[in-house]
Amino acid sequence: MTQAATSAKEITTPTIGIVGGTGLTELEGLEITGEKTITTPWGAPSAPLVTGNLSGVPVIFLARHGNPHRIPPHQVNYRANLWALREAGVRTVIGVNAVGGIHAAMGPAQIVIPDQMVDYTWGRGHTFFEGDIEHVTHIDFTYPYTETLRQALKTAALDEDVHCVDFGVYAATQGPRLETSAEVRRLENDGCDLIGMTGMPEAALAAELELDYACLALVVNWAAGKSDHIITMDEIQEAIDAGMSGVRAILARFIQQDYRPVDRP
């Protein structure tokens, strides 16, 4: 195990962590059992961890942008968030992300389970392996998302008859502003299919902690220059309203699948 992972608590009960907006706790059959406030070596997480139980499976929710929604993507304390989840017993993390669509199959209200990413962010606390460390550590990040977890989410979507796109390259941009049309053309030329502001360093930090991690993305707008009008918050909210029921259905079905984290040496 990695240096960062061995310093966290060992547990026996698999717990699922879901990172995203506060509305994700509205899952049918979910019993909210309380909140946990966890201190970490990296500061405070975005919000207290909300604990729950669905079909006998413990679940922990973390509002990435705080509750209320007030922390911009470039100021989220990703290290504290991931560390707190692992300290609370989480071994599987699903990041729910609002994204802009570049690929023709990724229009507003479409759900996407990406399989790759490109990181365009800067200046964020992006690793646990710095400062007073015993040795330099490099993790393999060839595949940023855990494939077994991606497939489990895809199966949950099929079981719920929720259409999803099960591929895509996620471009992680700095934010909080949206991109220019020229920037979107550049991202498309780089091979990116969708754009978000919170996918990194969340995925890399999960990998450092040896957590299973996947992204469940909801497209909330066409990326700049991909439609004939300016992006508005009303448009984004309409896509969220149209797509979140599908996201919640996938999450609820997934939790009931008895997913087991990948065994690591």
PDB file of C-alpha atoms in Angstrom:
ATOM      1  CA  MET A   1       0.000   0.000   0.000  1.00  0.00           C
ATOM      2  CA  THR A   2       1.099   3.592  -0.482  1.00  0.00           C
ATOM      3  CA  GLN A   3       2.504   5.754   2.297  1.00  0.00           C
ATOM      4  CA  ALA A   4      -0.673   7.855   2.327  1.00  0.00           C
ATOM      5  CA  ALA A   5      -2.959   4.832   2.386  1.00  0.00           C
ATOM      6  CA  THR A   6      -1.232   3.029   5.255  1.00  0.00           C
ATOM      7  CA  SER A   7      -1.684   6.004   7.571  1.00  0.00           C
ATOM      8  CA  ALA A   8      -5.468   5.803   7.291  1.00  0.00           C
ATOM      9  CA  LYS A   9      -7.726   3.501   9.318  1.00  0.00           C
ATOM     10  CA  GLU A  10      -8.245  -0.106   8.273  1.00  0.00           C
ATOM     11  CA  ILE A  11     -11.863  -1.234   8.141  1.00  0.00           C
ATOM     12  CA  THR A  12     -13.752  -4.359   7.089  1.00  0.00           C
ATOM     13  CA  THR A  13     -17.117  -2.995   5.910  1.00  0.00           C
ATOM     14  CA  PRO A  14     -17.097  -1.631   2.348  1.00  0.00           C
ATOM     15  CA  THR A  15     -18.523   1.883   2.373  1.00  0.00           C
ATOM     16  CA  ILE A  16     -19.491   3.847  -0.722  1.00  0.00           C
ATOM     17  CA  GLY A  17     -18.644   7.535  -0.933  1.00  0.00           C
ATOM     18  CA  ILE A  18     -20.517   9.884  -3.249  1.00  0.00           C
ATOM     19  CA  VAL A  19     -19.090  13.333  -3.915  1.00  0.00           C
ATOM     20  CA  GLY A  20     -21.266  15.956  -5.577  1.00  0.00           C
ATOM     21  CA  GLY A  21     -24.213  18.225  -4.886  1.00  0.00           C
ATOM     22  CA  THR A  22     -26.438  18.170  -1.829  1.00  0.00           C
ATOM     23  CA  GLY A  23     -29.431  16.846  -3.822  1.00  0.00           C
ATOM     24  CA  LEU A  24     -27.751  13.454  -4.170  1.00  0.00           C
ATOM     25  CA  THR A  25     -29.037  12.398  -0.761  1.00  0.00           C
ATOM     26  CA  GLU A  26     -32.570  12.233  -2.199  1.00  0.00           C
ATOM     27  CA  LEU A  27     -32.344   8.535  -3.122  1.00  0.00           C
ATOM     28  CA  GLU A  28     -35.428   6.354  -2.788  1.00  0.00           C
ATOM     29  CA  GLY A  29     -35.105   4.095   0.248  1.00  0.00           C
ATOM     30  CA  LEU A  30     -32.101   5.950   1.666  1.00  0.00           C
ATOM     31  CA  GLU A  31     -32.040   6.365   5.434  1.00  0.00           C
ATOM     32  CA  ILE A  32     -29.940   9.317   6.588  1.00  0.00           C
ATOM     33  CA  THR A  33     -28.289   8.343   9.857  1.00  0.00           C
ATOM     34  CA  GLY A  34     -26.252  11.407  10.789  1.00  0.00           C
ATOM     35  CA  GLU A  35     -23.240  13.586  10.062  1.00  0.00           C
ATOM     36  CA  LYS A  36     -19.527  13.233  10.741  1.00  0.00           C
ATOM     37  CA  THR A  37     -17.057  16.073  11.124  1.00  0.00           C
ATOM     38  CA  ILE A  38     -13.562  14.817  10.393  1.00  0.00           C
ATOM     39  CA  THR A  39     -10.343  16.769  10.767  1.00  0.00           C
ATOM     40  CA  THR A  40      -7.508  15.943   8.380  1.00  0.00           C
ATOM     41  CA  PRO A  41      -3.816  16.808   8.053  1.00  0.00           C
ATOM     42  CA  TRP A  42      -4.850  18.828   4.989  1.00  0.00           C
ATOM     43  CA  GLY A  43      -7.450  21.027   6.666  1.00  0.00           C
ATOM     44  CA  ALA A  44     -11.230  20.851   6.704  1.00  0.00           C
ATOM     45  CA  PRO A  45     -13.317  19.066   4.062  1.00  0.00           C
ATOM     46  CA  SER A  46     -15.869  21.054   2.070  1.00  0.00           C
ATOM     47  CA  ALA A  47     -18.679  20.012   4.440  1.00  0.00           C
ATOM     48  CA  PRO A  48     -19.514  17.466   7.147  1.00  0.00           C
ATOM     49  CA  LEU A  49     -19.905  13.926   5.827  1.00  0.00           C
ATOM     50  CA  VAL A  50     -23.553  12.885   5.636  1.00  0.00           C
ATOM     51  CA  THR A  51     -23.944   9.210   6.553  1.00  0.00           C
ATOM     52  CA  GLY A  52     -26.735   6.969   5.353  1.00  0.00           C
ATOM     53  CA  ASN A  53     -27.851   3.424   4.678  1.00  0.00           C
ATOM     54  CA  LEU A  54     -29.508   1.974   1.588  1.00  0.00           C
ATOM     55  CA  SER A  55     -30.426  -1.705   1.387  1.00  0.00           C
ATOM     56  CA  GLY A  56     -28.007  -2.471   4.187  1.00  0.00           C
ATOM     57  CA  VAL A  57     -25.090  -0.698   2.488  1.00  0.00           C
ATOM     58  CA  PRO A  58     -23.409   2.204   4.322  1.00  0.00           C
ATOM     59  CA  VAL A  59     -23.137   5.318   2.180  1.00  0.00           C
ATOM     60  CA  ILE A  60     -21.376   8.620   2.809  1.00  0.00           C
ATOM     61  CA  PHE A  61     -22.177  11.823   0.921  1.00  0.00           C
ATOM     62  CA  LEU A  62     -19.896  14.830   0.670  1.00  0.00           C
ATOM     63  CA  ALA A  63     -21.012  18.143  -0.828  1.00  0.00           C
ATOM     64  CA  ARG A  64     -17.957  19.027  -2.924  1.00  0.00           C
ATOM     65  CA  HIS A  65     -18.739  22.742  -3.041  1.00  0.00           C
ATOM     66  CA  GLY A  66     -19.996  22.949   0.540  1.00  0.00           C
ATOM     67  CA  ASN A  67     -23.493  23.289   1.914  1.00  0.00           C
ATOM     68  CA  PRO A  68     -24.664  25.801   0.892  1.00  0.00           C
ATOM     69  CA  HIS A  69     -22.909  25.669  -2.485  1.00  0.00           C
ATOM     70  CA  ARG A  70     -20.219  28.316  -1.964  1.00  0.00           C
ATOM     71  CA  ILE A  71     -16.740  26.916  -2.726  1.00  0.00           C
ATOM     72  CA  PRO A  72     -15.564  27.501  -6.325  1.00  0.00           C
ATOM     73  CA  PRO A  73     -13.900  24.546  -8.077  1.00  0.00           C
ATOM     74  CA  HIS A  74     -10.353  25.921  -7.877  1.00  0.00           C
ATOM     75  CA  GLN A  75     -10.680  26.406  -4.100  1.00  0.00           C
ATOM     76  CA  VAL A  76     -12.162  23.023  -3.175  1.00  0.00           C
ATOM     77  CA  ASN A  77      -9.913  21.266  -0.642  1.00  0.00           C
ATOM     78  CA  TYR A  78      -9.728  18.025  -2.617  1.00  0.00           C
ATOM     79  CA  ARG A  79      -7.047  16.544  -0.367  1.00  0.00           C
ATOM     80  CA  ALA A  80      -9.107  17.047   2.768  1.00  0.00           C
ATOM     81  CA  ASN A  81     -12.225  15.680   1.048  1.00  0.00           C
ATOM     82  CA  LEU A  82     -10.615  12.432  -0.095  1.00  0.00           C
ATOM     83  CA  TRP A  83      -8.692  11.957   3.128  1.00  0.00           C
ATOM     84  CA  ALA A  84     -11.842  12.433   5.213  1.00  0.00           C
ATOM     85  CA  LEU A  85     -13.767   9.920   3.124  1.00  0.00           C
ATOM     86  CA  ARG A  86     -11.111   7.290   3.589  1.00  0.00           C
ATOM     87  CA  GLU A  87     -10.859   7.978   7.305  1.00  0.00           C
ATOM     88  CA  ALA A  88     -14.630   7.418   7.493  1.00  0.00           C
ATOM     89  CA  GLY A  89     -14.267   3.966   5.944  1.00  0.00           C
ATOM     90  CA  VAL A  90     -14.876   4.690   2.273  1.00  0.00           C
ATOM     91  CA  ARG A  91     -13.118   2.447  -0.253  1.00  0.00           C
ATOM     92  CA  THR A  92     -15.246   3.265  -3.321  1.00  0.00           C
ATOM     93  CA  VAL A  93     -15.835   6.841  -4.508  1.00  0.00           C
ATOM     94  CA  ILE A  94     -18.211   8.052  -7.198  1.00  0.00           C
ATOM     95  CA  GLY A  95     -17.652  11.624  -8.290  1.00  0.00           C
ATOM     96  CA  VAL A  96     -20.819  13.191  -9.664  1.00  0.00           C
ATOM     97  CA  ASN A  97     -19.866  16.068 -11.946  1.00  0.00           C
ATOM     98  CA  ALA A  98     -21.738  18.691 -13.945  1.00  0.00           C
ATOM     99  CA  VAL A  99     -20.020  19.045 -17.315  1.00  0.00           C
ATOM    100  CA  GLY A 100     -20.208  20.744 -20.686  1.00  0.00           C
ATOM    101  CA  GLY A 101     -20.545  18.616 -23.795  1.00  0.00           C
ATOM    102  CA  ILE A 102     -18.180  18.688 -26.770  1.00  0.00           C
ATOM    103  CA  HIS A 103     -18.880  15.302 -28.384  1.00  0.00           C
ATOM    104  CA  ALA A 104     -22.045  15.129 -30.498  1.00  0.00           C
ATOM    105  CA  ALA A 105     -23.404  12.339 -28.274  1.00  0.00           C
ATOM    106  CA  MET A 106     -22.994  14.428 -25.121  1.00  0.00           C
ATOM    107  CA  GLY A 107     -25.716  17.050 -25.228  1.00  0.00           C
ATOM    108  CA  PRO A 108     -27.587  18.628 -22.299  1.00  0.00           C
ATOM    109  CA  ALA A 109     -29.154  16.197 -19.780  1.00  0.00           C
ATOM    110  CA  GLN A 110     -27.049  13.285 -21.117  1.00  0.00           C
ATOM    111  CA  ILE A 111     -25.312  11.107 -18.519  1.00  0.00           C
ATOM    112  CA  VAL A 112     -21.715  10.105 -19.281  1.00  0.00           C
ATOM    113  CA  ILE A 113     -19.348   7.643 -17.600  1.00  0.00           C
ATOM    114  CA  PRO A 114     -15.965   8.821 -18.949  1.00  0.00           C
ATOM    115  CA  ASP A 115     -12.980   6.512 -19.314  1.00  0.00           C
ATOM    116  CA  GLN A 116     -10.118   9.012 -19.672  1.00  0.00           C
ATOM    117  CA  MET A 117      -9.152  12.555 -18.772  1.00  0.00           C
ATOM    118  CA  VAL A 118      -6.751  15.396 -19.507  1.00  0.00           C
ATOM    119  CA  ASP A 119      -5.813  17.766 -16.687  1.00  0.00           C
ATOM    120  CA  TYR A 120      -5.619  21.493 -17.519  1.00  0.00           C
ATOM    121  CA  THR A 121      -5.823  22.731 -13.915  1.00  0.00           C
ATOM    122  CA  TRP A 122      -3.041  24.468 -12.012  1.00  0.00           C
ATOM    123  CA  GLY A 123      -2.207  25.656  -8.512  1.00  0.00           C
ATOM    124  CA  ARG A 124      -4.410  23.105  -6.746  1.00  0.00           C
ATOM    125  CA  GLY A 125      -3.228  20.850  -3.917  1.00  0.00           C
ATOM    126  CA  HIS A 126      -2.949  17.830  -6.175  1.00  0.00           C
ATOM    127  CA  THR A 127      -0.932  15.214  -4.249  1.00  0.00           C
ATOM    128  CA  PHE A 128      -0.447  13.746  -0.783  1.00  0.00           C
ATOM    129  CA  PHE A 129       3.182  12.970  -1.610  1.00  0.00           C
ATOM    130  CA  GLU A 130       4.925  16.259  -0.882  1.00  0.00           C
ATOM    131  CA  GLY A 131       6.452  18.128   2.029  1.00  0.00           C
ATOM    132  CA  ASP A 132       7.986  15.993   4.790  1.00  0.00           C
ATOM    133  CA  ILE A 133       8.009  12.616   3.029  1.00  0.00           C
ATOM    134  CA  GLU A 134      10.353   9.658   3.294  1.00  0.00           C
ATOM    135  CA  HIS A 135      10.752   9.145  -0.454  1.00  0.00           C
ATOM    136  CA  VAL A 136       9.417  10.356  -3.778  1.00  0.00           C
ATOM    137  CA  THR A 137       6.348   8.376  -4.893  1.00  0.00           C
ATOM    138  CA  HIS A 138       4.940   8.071  -8.398  1.00  0.00           C
ATOM    139  CA  ILE A 139       1.574   6.366  -8.934  1.00  0.00           C
ATOM    140  CA  ASP A 140       0.460   4.760 -12.177  1.00  0.00           C
ATOM    141  CA  PHE A 141      -2.379   6.826 -13.620  1.00  0.00           C
ATOM    142  CA  THR A 142      -2.695   5.231 -17.056  1.00  0.00           C
ATOM    143  CA  TYR A 143      -6.357   4.568 -16.404  1.00  0.00           C
ATOM    144  CA  PRO A 144      -7.698   7.327 -14.132  1.00  0.00           C
ATOM    145  CA  TYR A 145     -11.000   5.564 -13.458  1.00  0.00           C
ATOM    146  CA  THR A 146     -11.446   2.097 -11.945  1.00  0.00           C
ATOM    147  CA  GLU A 147     -12.761  -0.034 -14.796  1.00  0.00           C
ATOM    148  CA  THR A 148     -14.749  -2.465 -12.637  1.00  0.00           C
ATOM    149  CA  LEU A 149     -16.509   0.479 -11.018  1.00  0.00           C
ATOM    150  CA  ARG A 150     -17.249   2.058 -14.399  1.00  0.00           C
ATOM    151  CA  GLN A 151     -18.787  -1.195 -15.594  1.00  0.00           C
ATOM    152  CA  ALA A 152     -20.861  -1.501 -12.427  1.00  0.00           C
ATOM    153  CA  LEU A 153     -22.269   1.998 -12.995  1.00  0.00           C
ATOM    154  CA  LYS A 154     -23.026   1.090 -16.617  1.00  0.00           C
ATOM    155  CA  THR A 155     -24.858  -2.046 -15.477  1.00  0.00           C
ATOM    156  CA  ALA A 156     -26.858   0.013 -12.985  1.00  0.00           C
ATOM    157  CA  ALA A 157     -27.856   2.408 -15.772  1.00  0.00           C
ATOM    158  CA  LEU A 158     -28.965  -0.487 -17.999  1.00  0.00           C
ATOM    159  CA  ASP A 159     -30.952  -2.035 -15.144  1.00  0.00           C
ATOM    160  CA  GLU A 160     -32.728   1.282 -14.575  1.00  0.00           C
ATOM    161  CA  ASP A 161     -33.240   1.865 -18.315  1.00  0.00           C
ATOM    162  CA  VAL A 162     -31.330   5.153 -18.044  1.00  0.00           C
ATOM    163  CA  HIS A 163     -29.445   6.018 -21.212  1.00  0.00           C
ATOM    164  CA  CYS A 164     -25.786   6.776 -20.633  1.00  0.00           C
ATOM    165  CA  VAL A 165     -22.677   7.170 -22.760  1.00  0.00           C
ATOM    166  CA  ASP A 166     -19.980   4.867 -21.399  1.00  0.00           C
ATOM    167  CA  PHE A 167     -16.903   6.532 -22.886  1.00  0.00           C
ATOM    168  CA  GLY A 168     -15.377   9.960 -23.074  1.00  0.00           C
ATOM    169  CA  VAL A 169     -12.284  12.005 -22.322  1.00  0.00           C
ATOM    170  CA  TYR A 170     -12.923  14.459 -19.489  1.00  0.00           C
ATOM    171  CA  ALA A 171     -11.084  17.782 -19.782  1.00  0.00           C
ATOM    172  CA  ALA A 172     -10.511  19.190 -16.294  1.00  0.00           C
ATOM    173  CA  THR A 173     -10.317  22.982 -16.554  1.00  0.00           C
ATOM    174  CA  GLN A 174      -9.506  25.550 -13.895  1.00  0.00           C
ATOM    175  CA  GLY A 175     -12.708  27.575 -13.666  1.00  0.00           C
ATOM    176  CA  PRO A 176     -14.670  29.144 -12.230  1.00  0.00           C
ATOM    177  CA  ARG A 177     -15.353  30.881 -15.540  1.00  0.00           C
ATOM    178  CA  LEU A 178     -16.587  28.900 -18.502  1.00  0.00           C
ATOM    179  CA  GLU A 179     -14.285  28.410 -21.486  1.00  0.00           C
ATOM    180  CA  THR A 180     -13.964  30.487 -24.639  1.00  0.00           C
ATOM    181  CA  SER A 181     -14.969  28.943 -27.942  1.00  0.00           C
ATOM    182  CA  ALA A 182     -11.302  28.941 -28.979  1.00  0.00           C
ATOM    183  CA  GLU A 183     -10.390  27.028 -25.831  1.00  0.00           C
ATOM    184  CA  VAL A 184     -13.105  24.487 -26.575  1.00  0.00           C
ATOM    185  CA  ARG A 185     -11.727  24.016 -30.103  1.00  0.00           C
ATOM    186  CA  ARG A 186      -8.317  23.405 -28.568  1.00  0.00           C
ATOM    187  CA  LEU A 187      -9.739  20.853 -26.129  1.00  0.00           C
ATOM    188  CA  GLU A 188     -11.555  19.099 -28.947  1.00  0.00           C
ATOM    189  CA  ASN A 189      -8.331  19.001 -30.975  1.00  0.00           C
ATOM    190  CA  ASP A 190      -6.673  17.463 -27.917  1.00  0.00           C
ATOM    191  CA  GLY A 191      -9.221  14.636 -28.048  1.00  0.00           C
ATOM    192  CA  CYS A 192     -11.496  15.767 -25.206  1.00  0.00           C
ATOM    193  CA  ASP A 193     -15.225  14.976 -25.267  1.00  0.00           C
ATOM    194  CA  LEU A 194     -16.553  16.833 -22.228  1.00  0.00           C
ATOM    195  CA  ILE A 195     -15.408  19.628 -19.922  1.00  0.00           C
ATOM    196  CA  GLY A 196     -15.622  19.926 -16.152  1.00  0.00           C
ATOM    197  CA  MET A 197     -13.883  21.838 -13.387  1.00  0.00           C
ATOM    198  CA  THR A 198     -13.787  19.303 -10.534  1.00  0.00           C
ATOM    199  CA  GLY A 199     -12.543  16.018 -12.012  1.00  0.00           C
ATOM    200  CA  MET A 200      -8.957  16.757 -11.023  1.00  0.00           C
ATOM    201  CA  PRO A 201      -7.164  16.422  -8.722  1.00  0.00           C
ATOM    202  CA  GLU A 202      -9.997  14.386  -7.187  1.00  0.00           C
ATOM    203  CA  ALA A 203      -9.334  11.314  -9.344  1.00  0.00           C
ATOM    204  CA  ALA A 204      -5.562  11.374  -8.803  1.00  0.00           C
ATOM    205  CA  LEU A 205      -5.899  11.789  -5.046  1.00  0.00           C
ATOM    206  CA  ALA A 206      -8.288   8.829  -4.930  1.00  0.00           C
ATOM    207  CA  ALA A 207      -5.669   6.802  -6.785  1.00  0.00           C
ATOM    208  CA  GLU A 208      -2.983   7.832  -4.290  1.00  0.00           C
ATOM    209  CA  LEU A 209      -5.211   6.582  -1.468  1.00  0.00           C
ATOM    210  CA  GLU A 210      -5.907   3.349  -3.389  1.00  0.00           C
ATOM    211  CA  LEU A 211      -9.618   4.054  -3.578  1.00  0.00           C
ATOM    212  CA  ASP A 212     -11.793   2.787  -6.416  1.00  0.00           C
ATOM    213  CA  TYR A 213     -12.968   5.893  -8.273  1.00  0.00           C
ATOM    214  CA  ALA A 214     -15.270   6.653 -11.191  1.00  0.00           C
ATOM    215  CA  CYS A 215     -17.054   9.696 -12.557  1.00  0.00           C
ATOM    216  CA  LEU A 216     -20.776   9.917 -13.193  1.00  0.00           C
ATOM    217  CA  ALA A 217     -21.091  13.066 -15.283  1.00  0.00           C
ATOM    218  CA  LEU A 218     -24.255  14.970 -16.165  1.00  0.00           C
ATOM    219  CA  VAL A 219     -23.985  17.228 -19.190  1.00  0.00           C
ATOM    220  CA  VAL A 220     -25.620  20.539 -18.277  1.00  0.00           C
ATOM    221  CA  ASN A 221     -24.773  22.595 -21.382  1.00  0.00           C
ATOM    222  CA  TRP A 222     -23.101  22.469 -24.756  1.00  0.00           C
ATOM    223  CA  ALA A 223     -19.537  23.742 -24.477  1.00  0.00           C
ATOM    224  CA  ALA A 224     -18.832  27.241 -25.796  1.00  0.00           C
ATOM    225  CA  GLY A 225     -19.190  27.429 -29.560  1.00  0.00           C
ATOM    226  CA  LYS A 226     -21.069  24.110 -29.776  1.00  0.00           C
ATOM    227  CA  SER A 227     -24.485  25.761 -29.931  1.00  0.00           C
ATOM    228  CA  ASP A 228     -25.863  28.890 -31.573  1.00  0.00           C
ATOM    229  CA  HIS A 229     -26.430  30.804 -28.337  1.00  0.00           C
ATOM    230  CA  ILE A 230     -24.660  32.012 -25.201  1.00  0.00           C
ATOM    231  CA  ILE A 231     -24.685  29.626 -22.224  1.00  0.00           C
ATOM    232  CA  THR A 232     -27.084  30.730 -19.472  1.00  0.00           C
ATOM    233  CA  MET A 233     -27.640  29.576 -15.908  1.00  0.00           C
ATOM    234  CA  ASP A 234     -31.285  28.935 -16.772  1.00  0.00           C
ATOM    235  CA  GLU A 235     -30.191  26.485 -19.473  1.00  0.00           C
ATOM    236  CA  ILE A 236     -27.870  24.755 -17.036  1.00  0.00           C
ATOM    237  CA  GLN A 237     -30.575  24.459 -14.385  1.00  0.00           C
ATOM    238  CA  GLU A 238     -33.022  22.994 -16.907  1.00  0.00           C
ATOM    239  CA  ALA A 239     -30.512  20.270 -17.810  1.00  0.00           C
ATOM    240  CA  ILE A 240     -29.867  19.524 -14.131  1.00  0.00           C
ATOM    241  CA  ASP A 241     -33.606  19.209 -13.491  1.00  0.00           C
ATOM    242  CA  ALA A 242     -33.985  16.918 -16.517  1.00  0.00           C
ATOM    243  CA  GLY A 243     -30.995  14.685 -15.805  1.00  0.00           C
ATOM    244  CA  MET A 244     -30.664  14.352 -12.034  1.00  0.00           C
ATOM    245  CA  SER A 245     -33.452  11.787 -11.710  1.00  0.00           C
ATOM    246  CA  GLY A 246     -31.394   9.470 -13.923  1.00  0.00           C
ATOM    247  CA  VAL A 247     -28.243  10.099 -11.897  1.00  0.00           C
ATOM    248  CA  ARG A 248     -30.076   9.289  -8.670  1.00  0.00           C
ATOM    249  CA  ALA A 249     -31.592   6.133 -10.181  1.00  0.00           C
ATOM    250  CA  ILE A 250     -28.159   4.895 -11.266  1.00  0.00           C
ATOM    251  CA  LEU A 251     -26.670   5.603  -7.844  1.00  0.00           C
ATOM    252  CA  ALA A 252     -29.490   3.851  -5.991  1.00  0.00           C
ATOM    253  CA  ARG A 253     -29.257   0.760  -8.220  1.00  0.00           C
ATOM    254  CA  PHE A 254     -25.461   0.703  -7.991  1.00  0.00           C
ATOM    255  CA  ILE A 255     -25.510   0.822  -4.189  1.00  0.00           C
ATOM    256  CA  GLN A 256     -27.725  -2.265  -4.170  1.00  0.00           C
ATOM    257  CA  GLN A 257     -25.312  -4.240  -6.405  1.00  0.00           C
ATOM    258  CA  ASP A 258     -23.006  -5.218  -3.522  1.00  0.00           C
ATOM    259  CA  TYR A 259     -19.993  -3.788  -5.325  1.00  0.00           C
ATOM    260  CA  ARG A 260     -16.689  -4.838  -3.794  1.00  0.00           C
ATOM    261  CA  PRO A 261     -13.574  -2.680  -4.112  1.00  0.00           C
ATOM    262  CA  VAL A 262     -10.629  -3.948  -6.116  1.00  0.00           C
ATOM    263  CA  ASP A 263      -8.234  -6.137  -4.099  1.00  0.00           C
ATOM    264  CA  ARG A 264      -4.841  -4.482  -3.934  1.00  0.00           C
ATOM    265  CA  PRO A 265      -1.617  -6.128  -2.718  1.00  0.00           C
TER     266      PRO A 265
END
